[in-house]
Coordinates of C-alpha atoms in Angstrom, one line a residue:
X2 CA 0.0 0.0 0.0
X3 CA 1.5 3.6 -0.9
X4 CA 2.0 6.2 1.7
X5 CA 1.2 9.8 1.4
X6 CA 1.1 12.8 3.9
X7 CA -1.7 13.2 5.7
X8 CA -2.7 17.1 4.1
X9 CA -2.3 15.5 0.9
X10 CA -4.4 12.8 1.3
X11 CA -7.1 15.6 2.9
X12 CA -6.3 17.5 -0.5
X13 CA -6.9 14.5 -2.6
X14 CA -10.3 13.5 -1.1
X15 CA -11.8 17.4 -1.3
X16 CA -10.6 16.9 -5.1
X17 CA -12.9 13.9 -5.4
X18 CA -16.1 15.7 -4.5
X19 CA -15.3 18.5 -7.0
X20 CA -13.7 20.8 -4.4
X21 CA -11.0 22.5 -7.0
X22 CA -10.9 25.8 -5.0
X23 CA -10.2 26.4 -1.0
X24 CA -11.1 29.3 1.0
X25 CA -9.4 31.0 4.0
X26 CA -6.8 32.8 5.2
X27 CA -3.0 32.3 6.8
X28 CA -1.8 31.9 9.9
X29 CA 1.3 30.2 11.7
X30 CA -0.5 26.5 12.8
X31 CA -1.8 26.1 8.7
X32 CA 0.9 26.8 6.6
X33 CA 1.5 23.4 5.8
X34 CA -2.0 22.7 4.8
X35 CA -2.4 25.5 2.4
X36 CA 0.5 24.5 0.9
X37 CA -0.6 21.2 0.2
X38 CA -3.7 22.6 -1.7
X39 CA -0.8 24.6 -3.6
X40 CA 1.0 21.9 -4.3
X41 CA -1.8 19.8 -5.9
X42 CA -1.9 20.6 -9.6
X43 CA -5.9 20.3 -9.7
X44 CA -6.5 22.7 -6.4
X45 CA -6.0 25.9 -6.0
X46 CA -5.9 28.5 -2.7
X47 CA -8.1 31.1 -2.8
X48 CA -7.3 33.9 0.3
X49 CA -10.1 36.1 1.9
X50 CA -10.3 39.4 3.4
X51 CA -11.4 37.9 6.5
X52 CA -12.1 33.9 8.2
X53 CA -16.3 34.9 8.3
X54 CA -16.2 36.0 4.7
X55 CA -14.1 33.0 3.5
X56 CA -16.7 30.6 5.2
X57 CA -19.7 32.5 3.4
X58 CA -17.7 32.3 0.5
X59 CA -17.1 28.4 1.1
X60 CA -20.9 28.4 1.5
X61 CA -21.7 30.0 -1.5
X62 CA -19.0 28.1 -3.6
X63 CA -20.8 24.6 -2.3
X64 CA -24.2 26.2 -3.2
X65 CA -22.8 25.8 -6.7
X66 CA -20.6 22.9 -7.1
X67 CA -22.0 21.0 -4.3
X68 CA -19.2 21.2 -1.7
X69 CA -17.0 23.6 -0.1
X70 CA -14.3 24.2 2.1
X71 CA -11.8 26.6 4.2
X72 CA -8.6 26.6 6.3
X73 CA -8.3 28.8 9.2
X74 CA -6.0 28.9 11.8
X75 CA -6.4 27.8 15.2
X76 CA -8.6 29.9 17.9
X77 CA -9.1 33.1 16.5
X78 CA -9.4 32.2 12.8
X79 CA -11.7 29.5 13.0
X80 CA -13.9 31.2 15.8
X81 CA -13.9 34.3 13.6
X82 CA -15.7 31.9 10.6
X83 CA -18.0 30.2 13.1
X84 CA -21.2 32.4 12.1
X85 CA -20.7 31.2 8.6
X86 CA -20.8 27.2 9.7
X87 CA -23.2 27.9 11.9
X88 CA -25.5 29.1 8.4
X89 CA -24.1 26.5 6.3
X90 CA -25.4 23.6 9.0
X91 CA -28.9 25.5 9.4
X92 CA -29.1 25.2 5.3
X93 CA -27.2 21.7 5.0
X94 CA -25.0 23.4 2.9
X95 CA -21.5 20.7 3.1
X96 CA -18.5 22.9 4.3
X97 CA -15.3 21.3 5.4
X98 CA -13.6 23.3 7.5
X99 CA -10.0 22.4 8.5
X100 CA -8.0 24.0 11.4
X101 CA -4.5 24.5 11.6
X102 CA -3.6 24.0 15.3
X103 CA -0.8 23.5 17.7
X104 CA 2.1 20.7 17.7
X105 CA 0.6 17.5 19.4
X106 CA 3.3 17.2 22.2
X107 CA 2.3 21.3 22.7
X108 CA -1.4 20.0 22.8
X109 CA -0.4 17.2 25.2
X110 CA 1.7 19.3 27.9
X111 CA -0.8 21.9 27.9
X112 CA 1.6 24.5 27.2
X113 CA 0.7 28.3 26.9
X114 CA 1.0 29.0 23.2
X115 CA -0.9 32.4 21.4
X116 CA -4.2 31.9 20.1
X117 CA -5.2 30.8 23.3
X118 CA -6.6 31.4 26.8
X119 CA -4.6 32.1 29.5
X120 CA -5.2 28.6 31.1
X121 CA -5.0 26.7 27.6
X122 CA -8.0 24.5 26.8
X123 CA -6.5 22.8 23.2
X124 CA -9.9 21.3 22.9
X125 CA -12.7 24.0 23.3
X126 CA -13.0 25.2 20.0
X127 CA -13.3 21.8 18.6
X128 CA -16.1 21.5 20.9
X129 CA -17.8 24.9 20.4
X130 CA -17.9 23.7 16.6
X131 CA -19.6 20.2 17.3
X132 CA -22.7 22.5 18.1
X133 CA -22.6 23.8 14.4
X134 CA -21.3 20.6 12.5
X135 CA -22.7 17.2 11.7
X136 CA -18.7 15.9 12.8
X137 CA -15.6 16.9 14.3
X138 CA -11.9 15.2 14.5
X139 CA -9.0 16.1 16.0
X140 CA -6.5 14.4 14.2
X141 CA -2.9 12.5 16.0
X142 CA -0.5 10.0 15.1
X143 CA -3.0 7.2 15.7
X144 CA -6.0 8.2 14.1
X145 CA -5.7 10.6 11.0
X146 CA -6.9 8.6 8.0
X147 CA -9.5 7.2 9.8
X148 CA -11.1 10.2 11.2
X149 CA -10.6 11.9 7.6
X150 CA -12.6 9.0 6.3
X151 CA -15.4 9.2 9.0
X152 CA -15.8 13.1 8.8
X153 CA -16.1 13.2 5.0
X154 CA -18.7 10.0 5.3
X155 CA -20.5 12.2 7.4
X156 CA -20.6 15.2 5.0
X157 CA -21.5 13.3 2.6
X158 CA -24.7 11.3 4.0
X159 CA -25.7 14.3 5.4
X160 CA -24.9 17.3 3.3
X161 CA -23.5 19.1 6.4
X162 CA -20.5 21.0 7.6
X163 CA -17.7 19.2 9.2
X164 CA -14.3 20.0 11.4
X165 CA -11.1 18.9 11.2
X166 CA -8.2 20.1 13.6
X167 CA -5.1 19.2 12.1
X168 CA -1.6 19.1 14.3
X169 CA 1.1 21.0 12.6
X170 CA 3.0 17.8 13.1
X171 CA 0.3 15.6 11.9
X172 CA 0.3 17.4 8.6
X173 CA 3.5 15.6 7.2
X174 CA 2.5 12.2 9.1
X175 CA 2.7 9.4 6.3
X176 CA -0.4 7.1 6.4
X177 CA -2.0 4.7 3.9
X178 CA -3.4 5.8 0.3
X179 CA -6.8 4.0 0.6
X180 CA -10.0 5.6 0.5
X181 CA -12.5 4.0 2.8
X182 CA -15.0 6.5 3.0
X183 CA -18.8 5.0 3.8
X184 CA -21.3 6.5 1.2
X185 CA -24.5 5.6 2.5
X186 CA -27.3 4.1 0.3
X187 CA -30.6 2.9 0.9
X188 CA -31.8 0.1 2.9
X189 CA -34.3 -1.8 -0.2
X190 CA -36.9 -3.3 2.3
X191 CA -37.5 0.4 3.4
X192 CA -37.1 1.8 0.5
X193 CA -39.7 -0.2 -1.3
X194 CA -41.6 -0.1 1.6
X195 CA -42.4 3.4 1.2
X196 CA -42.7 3.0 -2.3
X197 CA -45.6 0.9 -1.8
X198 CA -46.9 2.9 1.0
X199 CA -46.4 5.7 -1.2
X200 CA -48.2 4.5 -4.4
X201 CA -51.5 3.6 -2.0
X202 CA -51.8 7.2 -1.0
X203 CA -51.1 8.6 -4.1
X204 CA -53.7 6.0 -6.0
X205 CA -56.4 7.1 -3.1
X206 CA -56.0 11.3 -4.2
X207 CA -57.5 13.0 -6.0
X208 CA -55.4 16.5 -6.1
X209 CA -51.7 15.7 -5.5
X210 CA -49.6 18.3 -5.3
X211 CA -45.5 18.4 -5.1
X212 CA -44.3 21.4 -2.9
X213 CA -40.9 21.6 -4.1
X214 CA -37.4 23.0 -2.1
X215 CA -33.9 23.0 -2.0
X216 CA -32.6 20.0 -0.4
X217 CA -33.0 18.6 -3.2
X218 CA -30.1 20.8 -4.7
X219 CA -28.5 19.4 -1.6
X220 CA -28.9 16.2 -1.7
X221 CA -28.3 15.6 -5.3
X222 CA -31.6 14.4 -6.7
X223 CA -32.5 17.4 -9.3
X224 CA -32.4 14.8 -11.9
X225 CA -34.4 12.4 -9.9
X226 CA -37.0 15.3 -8.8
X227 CA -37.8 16.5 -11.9
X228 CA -37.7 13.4 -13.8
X229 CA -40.6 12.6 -11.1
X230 CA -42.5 15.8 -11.5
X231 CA -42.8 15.7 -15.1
X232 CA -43.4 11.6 -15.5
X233 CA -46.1 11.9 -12.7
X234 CA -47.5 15.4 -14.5
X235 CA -48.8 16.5 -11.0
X236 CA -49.2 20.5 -10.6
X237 CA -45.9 21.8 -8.3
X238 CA -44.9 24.5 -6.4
X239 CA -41.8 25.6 -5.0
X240 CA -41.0 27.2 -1.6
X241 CA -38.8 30.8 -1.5
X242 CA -35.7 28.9 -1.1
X243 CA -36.4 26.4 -4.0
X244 CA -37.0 29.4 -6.1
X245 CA -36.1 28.3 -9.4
X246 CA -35.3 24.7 -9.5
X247 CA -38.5 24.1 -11.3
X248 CA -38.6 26.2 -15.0
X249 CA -41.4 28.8 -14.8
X250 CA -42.4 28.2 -18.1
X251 CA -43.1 24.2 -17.4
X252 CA -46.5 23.9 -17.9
X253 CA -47.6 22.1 -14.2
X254 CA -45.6 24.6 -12.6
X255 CA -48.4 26.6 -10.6
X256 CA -45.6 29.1 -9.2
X257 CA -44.2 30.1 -6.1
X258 CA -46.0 29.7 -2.9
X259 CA -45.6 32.8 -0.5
X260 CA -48.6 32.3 1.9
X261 CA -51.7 33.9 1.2
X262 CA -49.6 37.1 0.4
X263 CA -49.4 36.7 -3.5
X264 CA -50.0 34.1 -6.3
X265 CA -53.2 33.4 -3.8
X266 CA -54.3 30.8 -6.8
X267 CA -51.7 28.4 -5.9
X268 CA -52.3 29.0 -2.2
X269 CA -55.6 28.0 -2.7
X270 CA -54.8 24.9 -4.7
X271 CA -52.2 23.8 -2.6
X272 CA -54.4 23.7 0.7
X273 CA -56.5 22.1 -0.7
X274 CA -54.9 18.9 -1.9
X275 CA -55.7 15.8 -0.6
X276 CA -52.3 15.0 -0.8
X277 CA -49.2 17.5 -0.4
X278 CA -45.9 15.8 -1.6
X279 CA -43.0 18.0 0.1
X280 CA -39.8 17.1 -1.4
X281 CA -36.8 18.3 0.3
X282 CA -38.6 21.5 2.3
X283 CA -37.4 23.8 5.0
X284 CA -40.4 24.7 6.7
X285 CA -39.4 27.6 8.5
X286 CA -41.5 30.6 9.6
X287 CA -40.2 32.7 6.5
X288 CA -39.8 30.2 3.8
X289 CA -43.2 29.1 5.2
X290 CA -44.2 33.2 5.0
X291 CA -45.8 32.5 8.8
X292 CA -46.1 29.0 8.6
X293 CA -49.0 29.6 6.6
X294 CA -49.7 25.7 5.6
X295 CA -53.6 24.5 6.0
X296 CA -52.3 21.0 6.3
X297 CA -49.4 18.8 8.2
X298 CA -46.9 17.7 5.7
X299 CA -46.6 14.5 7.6
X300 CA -50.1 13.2 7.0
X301 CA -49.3 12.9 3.1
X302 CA -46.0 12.4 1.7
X303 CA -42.9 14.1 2.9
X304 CA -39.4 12.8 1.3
X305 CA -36.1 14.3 3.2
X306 CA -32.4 13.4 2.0
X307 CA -32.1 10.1 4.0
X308 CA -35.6 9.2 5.1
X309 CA -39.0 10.1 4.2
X310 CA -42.3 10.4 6.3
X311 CA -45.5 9.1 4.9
X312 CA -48.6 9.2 6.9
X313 CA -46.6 10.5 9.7
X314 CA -44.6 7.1 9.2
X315 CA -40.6 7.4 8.8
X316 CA -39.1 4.9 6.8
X317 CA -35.2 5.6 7.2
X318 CA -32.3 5.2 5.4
X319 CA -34.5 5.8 2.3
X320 CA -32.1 8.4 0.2
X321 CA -34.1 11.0 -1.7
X322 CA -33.2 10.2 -4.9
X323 CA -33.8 6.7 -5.2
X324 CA -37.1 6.9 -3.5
X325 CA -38.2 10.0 -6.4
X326 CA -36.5 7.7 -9.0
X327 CA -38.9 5.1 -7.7
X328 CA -41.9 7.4 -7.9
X329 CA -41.0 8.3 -11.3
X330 CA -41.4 4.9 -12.8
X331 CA -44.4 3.9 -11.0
X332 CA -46.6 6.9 -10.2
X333 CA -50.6 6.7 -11.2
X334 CA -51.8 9.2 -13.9
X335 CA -54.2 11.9 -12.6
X336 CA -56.1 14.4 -14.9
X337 CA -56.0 18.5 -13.1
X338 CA -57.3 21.6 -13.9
X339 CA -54.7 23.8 -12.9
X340 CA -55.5 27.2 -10.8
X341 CA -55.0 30.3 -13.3
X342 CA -51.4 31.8 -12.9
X343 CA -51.5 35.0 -12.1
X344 CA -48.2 36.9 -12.7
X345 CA -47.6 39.9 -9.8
X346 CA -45.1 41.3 -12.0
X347 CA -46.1 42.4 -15.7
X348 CA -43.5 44.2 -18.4
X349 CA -42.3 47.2 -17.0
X350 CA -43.8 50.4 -17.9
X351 CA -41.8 52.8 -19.7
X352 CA -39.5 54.3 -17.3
X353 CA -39.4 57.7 -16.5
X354 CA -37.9 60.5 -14.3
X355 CA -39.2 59.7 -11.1
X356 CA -37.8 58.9 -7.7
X357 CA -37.2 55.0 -7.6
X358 CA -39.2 52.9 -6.1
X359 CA -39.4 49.2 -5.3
X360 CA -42.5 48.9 -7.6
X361 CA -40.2 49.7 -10.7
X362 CA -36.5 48.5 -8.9
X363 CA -38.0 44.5 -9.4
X364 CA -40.1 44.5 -12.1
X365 CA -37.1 46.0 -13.8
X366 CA -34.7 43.6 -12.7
X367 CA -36.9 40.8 -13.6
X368 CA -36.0 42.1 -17.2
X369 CA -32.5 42.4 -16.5
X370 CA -32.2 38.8 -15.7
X371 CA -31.3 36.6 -18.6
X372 CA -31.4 32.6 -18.7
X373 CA -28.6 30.8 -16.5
X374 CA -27.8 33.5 -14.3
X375 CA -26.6 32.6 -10.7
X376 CA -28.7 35.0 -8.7
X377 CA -27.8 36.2 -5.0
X378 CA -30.5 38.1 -2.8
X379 CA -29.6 39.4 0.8
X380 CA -32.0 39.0 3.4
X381 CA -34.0 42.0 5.0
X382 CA -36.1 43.6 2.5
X383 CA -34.4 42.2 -1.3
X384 CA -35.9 38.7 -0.2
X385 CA -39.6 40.2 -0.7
X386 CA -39.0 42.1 -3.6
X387 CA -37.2 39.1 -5.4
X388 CA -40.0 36.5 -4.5
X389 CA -42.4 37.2 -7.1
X390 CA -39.6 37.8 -9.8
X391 CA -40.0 35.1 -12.7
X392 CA -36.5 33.6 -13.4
X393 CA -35.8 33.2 -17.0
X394 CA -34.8 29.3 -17.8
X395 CA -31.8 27.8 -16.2
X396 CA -31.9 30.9 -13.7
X397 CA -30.9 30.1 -10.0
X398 CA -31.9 32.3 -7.3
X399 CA -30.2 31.6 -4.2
X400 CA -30.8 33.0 -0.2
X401 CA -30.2 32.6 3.0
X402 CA -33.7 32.9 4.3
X403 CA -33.6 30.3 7.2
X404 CA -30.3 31.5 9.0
X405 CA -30.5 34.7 7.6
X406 CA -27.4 36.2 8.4
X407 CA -27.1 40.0 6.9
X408 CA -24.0 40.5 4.7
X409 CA -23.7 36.7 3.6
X410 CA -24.5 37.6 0.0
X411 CA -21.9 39.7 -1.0
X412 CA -18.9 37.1 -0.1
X413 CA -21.2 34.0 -1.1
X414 CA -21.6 35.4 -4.4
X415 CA -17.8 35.5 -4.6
X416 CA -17.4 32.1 -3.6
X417 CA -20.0 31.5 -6.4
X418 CA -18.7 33.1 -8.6
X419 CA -14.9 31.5 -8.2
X420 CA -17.1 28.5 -8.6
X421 CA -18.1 29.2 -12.0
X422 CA -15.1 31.3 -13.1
X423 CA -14.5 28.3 -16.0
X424 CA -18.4 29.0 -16.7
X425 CA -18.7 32.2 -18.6
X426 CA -22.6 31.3 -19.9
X427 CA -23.4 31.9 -16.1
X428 CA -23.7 35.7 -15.0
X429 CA -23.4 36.1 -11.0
X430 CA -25.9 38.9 -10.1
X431 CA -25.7 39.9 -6.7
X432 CA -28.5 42.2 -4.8
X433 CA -28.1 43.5 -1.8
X434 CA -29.6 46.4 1.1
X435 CA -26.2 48.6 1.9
X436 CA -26.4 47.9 5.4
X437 CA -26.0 44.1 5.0
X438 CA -23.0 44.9 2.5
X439 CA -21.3 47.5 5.0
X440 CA -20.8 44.1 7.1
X441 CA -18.7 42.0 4.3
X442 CA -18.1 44.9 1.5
X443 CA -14.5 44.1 1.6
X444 CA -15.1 41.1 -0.1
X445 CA -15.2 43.3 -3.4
X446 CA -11.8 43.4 -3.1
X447 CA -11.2 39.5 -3.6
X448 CA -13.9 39.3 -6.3
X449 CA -11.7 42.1 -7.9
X450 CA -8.8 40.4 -7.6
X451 CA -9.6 37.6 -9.2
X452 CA -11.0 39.3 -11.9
X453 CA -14.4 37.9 -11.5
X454 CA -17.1 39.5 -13.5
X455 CA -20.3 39.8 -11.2
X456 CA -23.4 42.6 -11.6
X457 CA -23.7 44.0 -8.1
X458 CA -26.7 45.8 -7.2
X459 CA -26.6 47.8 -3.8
X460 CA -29.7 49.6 -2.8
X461 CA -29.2 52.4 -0.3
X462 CA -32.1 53.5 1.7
X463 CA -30.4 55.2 4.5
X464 CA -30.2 52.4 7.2
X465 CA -32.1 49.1 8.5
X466 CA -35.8 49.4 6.5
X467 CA -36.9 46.6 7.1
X468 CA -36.2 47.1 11.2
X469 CA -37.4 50.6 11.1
X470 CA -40.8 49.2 9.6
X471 CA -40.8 46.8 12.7
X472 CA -39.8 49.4 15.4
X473 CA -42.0 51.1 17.5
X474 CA -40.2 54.5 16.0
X475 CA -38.9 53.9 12.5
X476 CA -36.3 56.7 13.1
X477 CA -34.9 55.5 16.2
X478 CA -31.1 56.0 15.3
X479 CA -30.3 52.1 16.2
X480 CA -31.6 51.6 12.6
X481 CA -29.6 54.0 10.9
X482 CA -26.2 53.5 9.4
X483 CA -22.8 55.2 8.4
X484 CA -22.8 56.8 5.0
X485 CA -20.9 55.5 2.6
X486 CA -20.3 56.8 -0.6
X487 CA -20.7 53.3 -2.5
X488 CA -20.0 54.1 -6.0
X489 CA -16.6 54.7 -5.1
X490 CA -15.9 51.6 -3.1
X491 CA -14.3 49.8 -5.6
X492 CA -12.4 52.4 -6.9
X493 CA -10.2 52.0 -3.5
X494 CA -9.3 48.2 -4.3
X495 CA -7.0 47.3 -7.6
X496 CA -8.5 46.2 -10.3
X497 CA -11.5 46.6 -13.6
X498 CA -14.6 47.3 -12.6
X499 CA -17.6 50.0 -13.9
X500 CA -19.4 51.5 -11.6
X501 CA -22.6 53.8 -11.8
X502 CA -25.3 55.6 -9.3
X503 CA -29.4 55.8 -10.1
X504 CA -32.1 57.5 -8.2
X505 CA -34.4 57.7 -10.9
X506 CA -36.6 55.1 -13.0
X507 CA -34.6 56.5 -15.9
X508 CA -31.4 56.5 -14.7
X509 CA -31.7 52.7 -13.2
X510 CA -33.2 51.5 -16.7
X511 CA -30.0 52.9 -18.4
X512 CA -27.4 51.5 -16.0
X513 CA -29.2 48.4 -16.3
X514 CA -28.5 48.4 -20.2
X515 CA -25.0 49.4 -20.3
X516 CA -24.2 46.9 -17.5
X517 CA -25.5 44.8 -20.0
X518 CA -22.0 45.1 -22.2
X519 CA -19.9 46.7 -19.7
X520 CA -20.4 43.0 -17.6
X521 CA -18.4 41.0 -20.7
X522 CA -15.4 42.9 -19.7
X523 CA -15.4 43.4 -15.9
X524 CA -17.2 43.4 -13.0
X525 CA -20.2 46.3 -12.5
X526 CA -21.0 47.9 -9.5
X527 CA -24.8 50.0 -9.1
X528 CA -25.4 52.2 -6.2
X529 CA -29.3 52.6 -6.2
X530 CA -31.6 55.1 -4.3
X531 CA -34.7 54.4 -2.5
X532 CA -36.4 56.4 0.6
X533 CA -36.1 54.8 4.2
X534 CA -39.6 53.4 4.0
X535 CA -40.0 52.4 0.9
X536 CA -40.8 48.2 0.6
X537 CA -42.0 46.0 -1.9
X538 CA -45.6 45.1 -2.0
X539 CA -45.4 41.4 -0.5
X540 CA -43.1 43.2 2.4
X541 CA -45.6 45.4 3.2
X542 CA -48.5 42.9 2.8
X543 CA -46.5 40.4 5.2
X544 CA -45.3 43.1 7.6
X545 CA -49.1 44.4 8.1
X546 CA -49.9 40.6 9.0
X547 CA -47.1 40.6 11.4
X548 CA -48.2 44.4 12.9
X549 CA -52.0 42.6 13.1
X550 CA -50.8 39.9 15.7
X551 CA -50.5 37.1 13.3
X552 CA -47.8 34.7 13.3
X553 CA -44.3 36.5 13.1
X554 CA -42.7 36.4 8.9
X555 CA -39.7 39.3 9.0

């Protein structure tokens, strides 16, 4: 059997799940480990302004490609990325993220080394992280191929982040060459099981529907899911966060669902269903918009990456592709009358001169959007006024509306678009509120230097809107923010980039064209103008539900 160092064996496996690119930053305990991903001929290091933007960036690069990872060093690297774990476990988004720490003898005597506390504790960041990870490992001279093997298992089967503290002595370690990862796969007698359990609930409806969200991205069953969806010809819906994995111009496609806050039609049809199929959903209280669902998923059908629940049954170790693939090849026939699709946003009207306003800022960006774009929204008030936009074909919109932490976007869409730098049919688009960007703006700086080509779109409207419209006094000064002159922000790093300002309908449909062909060449900036108050209609329609007592949605 051939020996190899341990960090190159680490290297070697990332490689295998399509990890080509690694995020983080130096410091003294990792050196050895970035080097290895420099030495690999197929992996490259990819340095960040900070360890919490390189771990949104790692989250937004394994949105893309599947799986993601980052090195920081020990204590106050990795604590400084924690936030951005923390997200990707809430979103089963699979992060490795590998710690360069201490020699082992130094970890054994307990000696005082930097980076730590004044009594040393060489263990309590590992386990602050097993709180935010599906694994953790703290590699020495008797374990280090092993607990690789286990951890990535782990990420893997359960498309989460994991945690690997490496020794600096342990890097070089020689152990064995042989992959022994475990790849789960389905138990049959469960899996056909459900099938059949399945098939007798679906022959017994009348109205199935498929509710349709993004653990299926996660999981790896898009070809399975829609394979189902269109065999079976059943009417489905996505939630916010599976925004655009179905195409909008497939023909069961009954839209989004946002609660009884827009595309009402499909909220209608889809409580009343006699039989709701959820396929890899995060029913949270804003993807939910209030939890408003007339129905328990678990009485019908709900299928999850590794088990499903039918009848409020579990049947585990059932992996959501081959259960969908299943479906797909036996699934009755029903005949539908689908609801009427009502679009919330038209063709724009001509623009004109104006103040802007949200009412024109989406339904113009909805134009601006062309097929196979890679879309990032931040959370706070962008989430609303992007939810009713119609994605042209082979668009992906992608959030963070479960963990929703603000300033995410902006470094996610970096690691996105390092992701698909080898991609140039995909356009990264990035939108975001300016007081989320003031949090991770240096970021710009990396996309810059790696000459990535994104459209940024930063709306300023003079601190926290959507706190101010949920504050007793929406001018307390907690919600406003420093002023930043944002079309110049770029200017300050090195690099090509265009940048442009618009306040006016007129001015924000001319920015939008030249951004058009300015974005073949380098990256575009667009400062935007709106008033403090100003919200898209579903924000207002959901934040006057809130105000009335009703379950809370912002």
């Amino acid at each position: 059997m051939t020996k190899i160092k341990t960090v190159d064996y680490l290297v070697q496996e990332l490689l295998k799940l399509g990890i080509t690119d690694v995020f983080g930053l130096p410091g003294d305990y990792n050196f050895d480990i970035i080097e290895a991903v420099e030495r690999n001929n197929e992996t490259n290091w990819v340095g960040c302004t900070n360890e919490l933007n390189a771990g949104y960036a790692a989250d937004g690069y394994a949105r893309i490609k599947g799986y993601g990872a980052l090195i920081t060093t020990y204590g106050v690297g990795e604590l400084s990325a924690m936030n951005a774990i923390a997200g990707s476990y809430a979103e089963s988004v699979p992060v490795v993220h590998i710690v360069g720490v201490p020699k082992t003898k130094d970890i054994k005597n307990n000696t005082l080394l930097h980076h730590n506390f004044a009594s040393p504790d060489y263990y309590a960041f590992e386990r602050a992280f097993s709180n935010v990870t599906a694994a953790t490992a703290y590699l020495d001279e008797t374990n280090a191929k092993e607990e690789i093997d286990r951890v990535l298992g782990v990420l893997i089967n359960e498309k989460k982040p994991v945690y690997i503290a490496i020794p600096i002595d342990i890097c070089s370690l020689e152990i064995e060459n042989n992959s022994e990862i475990n790849v789960q796969k389905s138990d049959e007698d469960n899996l056909n099981a459900a099938l059949e359990h399945a098939l007798d609930v679906l022959n017994k409806a009348k109205q199935p529907v498929i509710m349709a969200d993004i653990l299926i991205e996660r999981f790896g069953a898009l070809k399975e899911a829609r394979s189902f969806i269109e065999r079976s010809g059943y009417p489905v819906t996505t939630l916010l966060m599976g925004k655009g994995l179905i195409d909008f111009n497939y023909e069961n496609f009954i839209g989004t669902y946002v609660g009884k806050f827009d595309n009402y039609n499909t909220y209608e049809y889809v409580n009343k269903s006699d039989c709701v199929i959820t396929v890899g959903a995060i029913l949270s209280d804003l993807n939910t918009f209030g939890f408003d669902l007339k129905f328990n998923p678990s009485d019908f059908i709900q299928i999850y990456g590794a088990y499903t629940v039918i009848e409020n049954h579990r049947y585990d170790n059932v992996l959501m592709a081959d259960i969908l693939e299943k479906l797909s090849q036996n699934c009755p026939q029903k005949e539908f009358n689908l609801p009427e699709r009502v679009y919330s946003f038209g063709k724009s009207k001509n623009p004109e001169s104006k103040k802007l306003q949200s009412s024109y800022i989406y339904l113009r960006m909805q134009e601006f959007l062309r097929e196979n774009d890679v879309i990032f929204s931040e959370t706070g008030i962008v989430k609303f006024g992007m939810a009713p936009v119609r994605l042209p074909q082979g668009a992906n919109l992608y959030n963070q509306v479960l963990w929703g932490s603000i300033g995410w976007a902006t470094p996610a869409a970096f690691g996105a678009g390092i992701a698909l730098r080898n991609n140039p049919e995909k356009r990264v688009v990035l939108i975001t509120g300016e007081g989320s960007h003031q949090l991770t703006a240096q970021e710009i700086s990396s996309i810059m230097r790696y000459n990535l080509k994104p459209v940024i779109i930063v709306l300023n409207n003079h601190g926290y809107t959507i706190e101010r419209v949920l504050s007793k006094d929406p001018m307390d000064a907690f919600n406003d923010i420093a002023i930043w002159n944002y079309s110049k922000l770029p200017h300050v790093f090195k690099g090509d980039v265009w940048t442009a300002q618009a306040s006016t309908e007129f001015e924000f449909d001319e920015v939008l064209k030249q951004a058009e062909d300015k974005q073949k060449t380098k990256m575009c900036y667009i400062e935007i103008f709106a008033d403090k108050m100003d919200l898209p209609e579903l924000a207002q329609r959901t934040i006057k539900n809130r105000l009335a007592g009703k379950p809370a949605i912002a």
